[in-house]
PDB file of C-alpha atoms in Angstrom:
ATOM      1  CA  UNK A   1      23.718  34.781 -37.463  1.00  0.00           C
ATOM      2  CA  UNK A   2      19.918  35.983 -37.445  1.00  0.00           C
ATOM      3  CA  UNK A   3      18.125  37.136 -34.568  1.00  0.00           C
ATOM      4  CA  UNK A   4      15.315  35.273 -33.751  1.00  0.00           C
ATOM      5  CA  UNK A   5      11.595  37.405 -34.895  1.00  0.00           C
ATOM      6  CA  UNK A   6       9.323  37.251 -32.487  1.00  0.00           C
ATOM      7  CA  UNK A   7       5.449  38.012 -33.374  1.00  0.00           C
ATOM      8  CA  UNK A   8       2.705  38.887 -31.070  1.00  0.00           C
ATOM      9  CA  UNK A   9      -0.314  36.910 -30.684  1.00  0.00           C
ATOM     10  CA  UNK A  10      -2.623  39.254 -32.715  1.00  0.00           C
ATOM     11  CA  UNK A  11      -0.276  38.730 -35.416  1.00  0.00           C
ATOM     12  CA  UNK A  12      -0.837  35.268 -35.359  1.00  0.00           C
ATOM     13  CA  UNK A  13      -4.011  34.981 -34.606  1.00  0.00           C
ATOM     14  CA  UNK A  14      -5.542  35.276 -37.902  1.00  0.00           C
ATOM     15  CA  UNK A  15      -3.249  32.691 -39.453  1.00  0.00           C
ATOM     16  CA  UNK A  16      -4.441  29.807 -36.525  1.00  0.00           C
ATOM     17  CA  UNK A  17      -8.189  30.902 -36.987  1.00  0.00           C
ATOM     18  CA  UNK A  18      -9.979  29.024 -40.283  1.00  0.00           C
ATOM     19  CA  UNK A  19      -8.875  25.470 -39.093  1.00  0.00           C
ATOM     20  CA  UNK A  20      -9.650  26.392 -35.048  1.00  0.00           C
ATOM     21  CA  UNK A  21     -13.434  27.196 -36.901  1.00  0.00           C
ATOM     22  CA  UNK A  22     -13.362  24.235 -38.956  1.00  0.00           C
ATOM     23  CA  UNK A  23     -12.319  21.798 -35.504  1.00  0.00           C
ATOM     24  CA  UNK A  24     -15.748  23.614 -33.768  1.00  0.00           C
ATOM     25  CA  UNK A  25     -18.442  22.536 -36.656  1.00  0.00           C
ATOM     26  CA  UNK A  26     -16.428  19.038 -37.038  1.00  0.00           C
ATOM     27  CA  UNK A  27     -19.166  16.995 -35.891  1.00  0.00           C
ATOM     28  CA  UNK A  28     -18.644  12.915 -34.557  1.00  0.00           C
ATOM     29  CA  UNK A  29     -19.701  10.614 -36.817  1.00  0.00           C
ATOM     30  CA  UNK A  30     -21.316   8.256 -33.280  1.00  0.00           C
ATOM     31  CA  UNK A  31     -23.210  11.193 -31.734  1.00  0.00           C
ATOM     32  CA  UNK A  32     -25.032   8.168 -29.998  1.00  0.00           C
ATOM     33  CA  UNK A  33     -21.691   7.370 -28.717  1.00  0.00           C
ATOM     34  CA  UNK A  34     -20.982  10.792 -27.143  1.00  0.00           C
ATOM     35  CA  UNK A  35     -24.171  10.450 -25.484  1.00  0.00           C
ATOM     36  CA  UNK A  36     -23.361   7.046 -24.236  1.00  0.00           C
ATOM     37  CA  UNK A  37     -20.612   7.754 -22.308  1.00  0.00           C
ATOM     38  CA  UNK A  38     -21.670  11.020 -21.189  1.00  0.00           C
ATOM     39  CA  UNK A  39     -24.616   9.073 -19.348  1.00  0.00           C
ATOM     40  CA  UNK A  40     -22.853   5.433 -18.307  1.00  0.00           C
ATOM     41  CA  UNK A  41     -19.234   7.069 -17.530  1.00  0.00           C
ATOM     42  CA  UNK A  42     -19.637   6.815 -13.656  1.00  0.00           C
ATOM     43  CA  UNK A  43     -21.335   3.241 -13.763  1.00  0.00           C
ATOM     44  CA  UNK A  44     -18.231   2.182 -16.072  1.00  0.00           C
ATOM     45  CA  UNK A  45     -15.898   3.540 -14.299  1.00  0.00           C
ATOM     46  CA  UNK A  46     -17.043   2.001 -11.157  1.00  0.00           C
ATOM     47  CA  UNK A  47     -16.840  -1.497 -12.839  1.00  0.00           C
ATOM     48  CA  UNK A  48     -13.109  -0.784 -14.097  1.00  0.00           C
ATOM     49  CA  UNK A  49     -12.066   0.463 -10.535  1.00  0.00           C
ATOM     50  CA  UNK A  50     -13.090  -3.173  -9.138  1.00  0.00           C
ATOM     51  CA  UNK A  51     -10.498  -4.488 -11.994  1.00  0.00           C
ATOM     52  CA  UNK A  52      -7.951  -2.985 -10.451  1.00  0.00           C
ATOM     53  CA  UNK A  53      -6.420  -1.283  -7.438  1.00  0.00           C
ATOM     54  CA  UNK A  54      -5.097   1.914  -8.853  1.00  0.00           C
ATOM     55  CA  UNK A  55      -7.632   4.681  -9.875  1.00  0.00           C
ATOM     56  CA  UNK A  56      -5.448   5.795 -12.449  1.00  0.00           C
ATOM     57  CA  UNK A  57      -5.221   2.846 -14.134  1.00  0.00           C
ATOM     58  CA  UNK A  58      -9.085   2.140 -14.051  1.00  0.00           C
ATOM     59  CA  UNK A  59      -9.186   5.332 -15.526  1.00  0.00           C
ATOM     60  CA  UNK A  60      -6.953   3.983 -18.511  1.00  0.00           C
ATOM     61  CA  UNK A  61      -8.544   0.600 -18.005  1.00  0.00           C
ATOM     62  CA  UNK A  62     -11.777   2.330 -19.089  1.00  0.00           C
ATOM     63  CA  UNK A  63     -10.433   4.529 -21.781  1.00  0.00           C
ATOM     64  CA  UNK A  64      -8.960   1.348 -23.266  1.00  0.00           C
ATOM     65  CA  UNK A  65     -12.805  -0.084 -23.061  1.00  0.00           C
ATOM     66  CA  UNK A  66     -14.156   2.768 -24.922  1.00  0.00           C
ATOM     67  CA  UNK A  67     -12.145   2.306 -27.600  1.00  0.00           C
ATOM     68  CA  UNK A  68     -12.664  -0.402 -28.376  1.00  0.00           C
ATOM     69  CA  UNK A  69     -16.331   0.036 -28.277  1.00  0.00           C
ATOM     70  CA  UNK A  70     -15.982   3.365 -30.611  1.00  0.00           C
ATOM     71  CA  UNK A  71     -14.201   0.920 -33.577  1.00  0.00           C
ATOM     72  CA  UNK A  72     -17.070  -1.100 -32.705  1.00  0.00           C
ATOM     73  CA  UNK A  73     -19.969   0.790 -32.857  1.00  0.00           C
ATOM     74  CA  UNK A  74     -21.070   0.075 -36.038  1.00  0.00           C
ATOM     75  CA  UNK A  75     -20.829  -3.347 -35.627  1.00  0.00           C
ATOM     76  CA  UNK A  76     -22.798  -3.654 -32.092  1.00  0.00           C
ATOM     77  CA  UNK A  77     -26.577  -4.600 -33.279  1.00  0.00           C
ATOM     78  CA  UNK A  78     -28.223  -4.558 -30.039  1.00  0.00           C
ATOM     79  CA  UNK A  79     -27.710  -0.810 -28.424  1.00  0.00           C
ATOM     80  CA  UNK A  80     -29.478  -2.107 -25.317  1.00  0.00           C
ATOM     81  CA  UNK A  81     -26.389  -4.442 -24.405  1.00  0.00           C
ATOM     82  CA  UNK A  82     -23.710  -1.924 -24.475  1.00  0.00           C
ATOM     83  CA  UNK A  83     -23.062  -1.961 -20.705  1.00  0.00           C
ATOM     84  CA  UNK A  84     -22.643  -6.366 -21.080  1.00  0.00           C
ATOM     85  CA  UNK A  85     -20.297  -5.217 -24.232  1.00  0.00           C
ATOM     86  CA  UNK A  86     -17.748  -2.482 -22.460  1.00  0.00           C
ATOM     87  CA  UNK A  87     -17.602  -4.551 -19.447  1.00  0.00           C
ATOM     88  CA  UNK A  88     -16.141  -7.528 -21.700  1.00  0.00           C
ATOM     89  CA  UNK A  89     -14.264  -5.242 -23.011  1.00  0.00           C
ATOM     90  CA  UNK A  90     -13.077  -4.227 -19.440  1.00  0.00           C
ATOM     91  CA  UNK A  91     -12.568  -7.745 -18.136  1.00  0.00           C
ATOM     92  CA  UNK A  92     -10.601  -8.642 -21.694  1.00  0.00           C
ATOM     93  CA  UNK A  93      -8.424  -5.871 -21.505  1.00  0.00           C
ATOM     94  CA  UNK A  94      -7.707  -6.092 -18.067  1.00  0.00           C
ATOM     95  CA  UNK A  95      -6.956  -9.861 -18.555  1.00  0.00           C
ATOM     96  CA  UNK A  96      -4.496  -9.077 -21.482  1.00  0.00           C
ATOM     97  CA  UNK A  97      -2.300  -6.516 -18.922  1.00  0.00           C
ATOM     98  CA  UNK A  98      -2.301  -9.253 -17.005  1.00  0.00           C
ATOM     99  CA  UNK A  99      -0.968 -11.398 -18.819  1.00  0.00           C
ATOM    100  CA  UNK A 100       1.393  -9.143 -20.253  1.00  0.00           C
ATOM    101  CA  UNK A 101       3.040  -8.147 -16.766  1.00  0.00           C
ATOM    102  CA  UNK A 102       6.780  -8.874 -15.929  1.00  0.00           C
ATOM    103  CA  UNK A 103       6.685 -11.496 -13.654  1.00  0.00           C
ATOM    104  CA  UNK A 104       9.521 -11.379 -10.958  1.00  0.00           C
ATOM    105  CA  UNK A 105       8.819 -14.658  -9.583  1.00  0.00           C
ATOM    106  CA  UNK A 106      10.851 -17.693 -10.860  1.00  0.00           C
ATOM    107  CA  UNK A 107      10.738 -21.210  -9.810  1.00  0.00           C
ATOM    108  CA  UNK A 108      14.294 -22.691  -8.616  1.00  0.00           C
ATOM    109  CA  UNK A 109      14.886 -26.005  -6.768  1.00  0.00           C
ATOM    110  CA  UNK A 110      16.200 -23.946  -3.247  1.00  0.00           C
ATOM    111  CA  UNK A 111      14.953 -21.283  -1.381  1.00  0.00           C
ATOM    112  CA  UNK A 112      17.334 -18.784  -1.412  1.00  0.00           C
ATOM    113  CA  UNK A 113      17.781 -17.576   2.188  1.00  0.00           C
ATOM    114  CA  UNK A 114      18.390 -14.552   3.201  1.00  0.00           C
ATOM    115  CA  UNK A 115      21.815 -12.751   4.359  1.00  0.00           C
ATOM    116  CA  UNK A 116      21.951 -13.014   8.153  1.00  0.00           C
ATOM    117  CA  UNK A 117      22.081  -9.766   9.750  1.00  0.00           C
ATOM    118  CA  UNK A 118      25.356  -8.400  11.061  1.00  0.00           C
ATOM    119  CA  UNK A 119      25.943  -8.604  14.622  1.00  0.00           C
ATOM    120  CA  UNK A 120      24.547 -11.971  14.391  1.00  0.00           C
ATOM    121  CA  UNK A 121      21.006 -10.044  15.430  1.00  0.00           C
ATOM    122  CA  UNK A 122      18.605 -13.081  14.849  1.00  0.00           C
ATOM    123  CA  UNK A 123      14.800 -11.734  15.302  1.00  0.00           C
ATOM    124  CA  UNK A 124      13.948 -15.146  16.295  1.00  0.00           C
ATOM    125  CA  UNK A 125      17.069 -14.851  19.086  1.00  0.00           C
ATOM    126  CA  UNK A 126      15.613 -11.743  20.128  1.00  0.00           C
ATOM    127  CA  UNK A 127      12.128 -12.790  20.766  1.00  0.00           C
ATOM    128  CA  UNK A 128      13.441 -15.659  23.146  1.00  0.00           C
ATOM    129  CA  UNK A 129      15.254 -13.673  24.950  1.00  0.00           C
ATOM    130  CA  UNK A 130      12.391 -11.431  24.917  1.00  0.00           C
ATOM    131  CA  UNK A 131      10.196 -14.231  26.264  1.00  0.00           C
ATOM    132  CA  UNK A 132      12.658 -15.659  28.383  1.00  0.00           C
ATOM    133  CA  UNK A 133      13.257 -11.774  29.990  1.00  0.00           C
ATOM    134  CA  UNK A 134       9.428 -11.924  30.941  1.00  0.00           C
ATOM    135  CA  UNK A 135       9.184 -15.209  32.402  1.00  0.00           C
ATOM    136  CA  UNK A 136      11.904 -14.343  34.771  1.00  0.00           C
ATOM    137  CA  UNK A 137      10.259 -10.904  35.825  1.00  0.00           C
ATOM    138  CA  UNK A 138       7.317 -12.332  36.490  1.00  0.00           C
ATOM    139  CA  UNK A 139       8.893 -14.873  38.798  1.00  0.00           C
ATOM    140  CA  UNK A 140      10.100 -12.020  41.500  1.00  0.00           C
ATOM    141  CA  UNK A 141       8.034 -10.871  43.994  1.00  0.00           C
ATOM    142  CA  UNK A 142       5.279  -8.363  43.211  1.00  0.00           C
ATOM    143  CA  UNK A 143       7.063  -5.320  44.855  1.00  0.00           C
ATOM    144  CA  UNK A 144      10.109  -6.224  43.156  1.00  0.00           C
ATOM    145  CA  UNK A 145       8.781  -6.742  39.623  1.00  0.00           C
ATOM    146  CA  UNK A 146       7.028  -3.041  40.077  1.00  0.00           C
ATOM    147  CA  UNK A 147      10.025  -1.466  40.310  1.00  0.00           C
ATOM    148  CA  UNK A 148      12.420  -2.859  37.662  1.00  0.00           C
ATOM    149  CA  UNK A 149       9.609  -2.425  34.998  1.00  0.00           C
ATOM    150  CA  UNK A 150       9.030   1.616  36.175  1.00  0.00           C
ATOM    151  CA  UNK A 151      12.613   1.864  36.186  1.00  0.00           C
ATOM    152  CA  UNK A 152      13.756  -0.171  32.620  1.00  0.00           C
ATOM    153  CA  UNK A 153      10.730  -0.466  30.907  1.00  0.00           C
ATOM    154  CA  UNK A 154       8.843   3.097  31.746  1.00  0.00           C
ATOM    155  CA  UNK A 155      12.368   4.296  31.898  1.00  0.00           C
ATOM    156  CA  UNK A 156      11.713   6.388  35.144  1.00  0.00           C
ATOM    157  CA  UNK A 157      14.565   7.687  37.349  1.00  0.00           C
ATOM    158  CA  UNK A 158      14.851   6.281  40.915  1.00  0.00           C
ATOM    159  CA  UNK A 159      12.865   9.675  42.676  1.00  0.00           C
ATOM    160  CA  UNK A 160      10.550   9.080  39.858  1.00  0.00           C
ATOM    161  CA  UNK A 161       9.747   5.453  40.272  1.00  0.00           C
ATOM    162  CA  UNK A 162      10.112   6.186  44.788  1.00  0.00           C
ATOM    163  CA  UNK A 163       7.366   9.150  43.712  1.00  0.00           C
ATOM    164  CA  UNK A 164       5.069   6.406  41.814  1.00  0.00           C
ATOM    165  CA  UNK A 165       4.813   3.721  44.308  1.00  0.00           C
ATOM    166  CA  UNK A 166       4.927   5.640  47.595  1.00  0.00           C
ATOM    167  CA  UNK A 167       8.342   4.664  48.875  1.00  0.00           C
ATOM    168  CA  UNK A 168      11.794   6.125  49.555  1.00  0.00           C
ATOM    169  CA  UNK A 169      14.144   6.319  47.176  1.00  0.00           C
ATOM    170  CA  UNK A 170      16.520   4.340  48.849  1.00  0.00           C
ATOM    171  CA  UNK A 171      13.860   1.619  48.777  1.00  0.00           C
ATOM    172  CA  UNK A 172      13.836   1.378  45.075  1.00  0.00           C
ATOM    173  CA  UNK A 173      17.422   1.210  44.746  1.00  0.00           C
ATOM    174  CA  UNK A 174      17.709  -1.616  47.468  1.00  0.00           C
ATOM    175  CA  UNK A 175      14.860  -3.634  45.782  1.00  0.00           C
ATOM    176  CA  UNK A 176      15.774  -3.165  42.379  1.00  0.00           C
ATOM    177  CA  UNK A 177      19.442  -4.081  43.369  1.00  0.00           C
ATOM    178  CA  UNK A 178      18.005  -7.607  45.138  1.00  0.00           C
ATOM    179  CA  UNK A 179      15.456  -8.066  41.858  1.00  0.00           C
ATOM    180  CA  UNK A 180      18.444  -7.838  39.343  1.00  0.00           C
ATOM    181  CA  UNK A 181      20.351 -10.553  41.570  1.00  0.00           C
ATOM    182  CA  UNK A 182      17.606 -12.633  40.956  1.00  0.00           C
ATOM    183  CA  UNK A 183      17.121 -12.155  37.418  1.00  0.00           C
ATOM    184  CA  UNK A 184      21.251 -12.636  37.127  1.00  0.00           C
ATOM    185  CA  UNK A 185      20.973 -16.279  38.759  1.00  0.00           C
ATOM    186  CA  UNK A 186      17.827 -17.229  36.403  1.00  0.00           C
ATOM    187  CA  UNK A 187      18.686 -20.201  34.747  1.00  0.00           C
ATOM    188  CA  UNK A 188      16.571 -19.021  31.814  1.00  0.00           C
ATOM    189  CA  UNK A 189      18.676 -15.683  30.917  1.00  0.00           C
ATOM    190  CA  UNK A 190      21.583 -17.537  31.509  1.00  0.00           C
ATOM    191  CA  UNK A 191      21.587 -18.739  27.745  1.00  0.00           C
ATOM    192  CA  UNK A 192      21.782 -15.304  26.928  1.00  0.00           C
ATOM    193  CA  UNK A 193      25.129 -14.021  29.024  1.00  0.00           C
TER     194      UNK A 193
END
């Protein structure tokens, strides 16, 4: 079995340098192209970000664009109308992803419906009862209805709820005692027992 040689970067330096010297003095053959972009790249980019909703893909979006302008560019006549051509090349390569998305969507004769939840816990249920809940408090006297929301809505403790409205404790518990015999012999929650 052979050990592994390692070499140190000096070593290998000299080996790696002619064609890093050779990439520096490679010129482009569009130098008008560089330029192009260098100049129109926020504009462009603006236009590909109202193609889509994800930065990241305008940034590929415009890439894409570019690209297809570069294989173009000895082709394009009129130099003037590059902005018209790299937006059609936006809006036609934004219309071919498009196109080419997985659709999840199929059309079928019956809405599937979905799994009821266990418990039988029906939102729609729950809102009634909600509803009917409110229509009943509001019914009881204004005293009454005080103190059963402090103490089951606010969630405050009998001293707390005696503390709020100025009365003894003793008050709250008779009232709220007389206010939930009300609310028992609604007709309204009465669905719900």
């Amino acid at each position: 079995m052979t050990a592994p040689v390692c070499t140190s970067a000096s070593e290998a330096a000299p080996a790696k340098a002619p064609a890093l010297a050779t990439a520096r003095t490679q010129t482009f053959p569009y130098p008008s192209f560089s330029s192009y972009v260098k100049a129109r790249q926020p504009v462009l980019l603006r236009t590909a970000r109202s193609l889509t909703a994800n930065p990241s893909d305008a940034e590929d979006l415009l890439q894409t664009a570019l690209t297809k302008t570069y294989v173009a560019w000895e082709r394009i006549e009129d130099h003037r109308a590059l902005d018209g051509y790299v937006r059609r090349a936006l809006l036609n390569t934004r219309t071919s992803q498009w196109r080419k998305r997985k659709v999840d969507e199929f059309a079928c004769d019956e809405l599937p419906e979905p799994e009821p939840a266990p418990g039988g816990d029906d939102p729609a249920e729950r809102q009634a009862l909600h509803d009917a809940m409110w229509r009943a408090i509001m019914k009881l006297p204004a005293r009454q209805r005080a103190m059963v929301v402090l103490r089951y809505y606010e969630d405050l403790s009998e001293a707390q709820t005696a503390d709020v409205l100025g009365v003894s404790v003793g008050t709250v518990k008779s009232a709220v005692s007389r206010a939930l015999g009300k609310l028992r012999e609604d007709p309204e929650l009465g669905i719900a027992r």
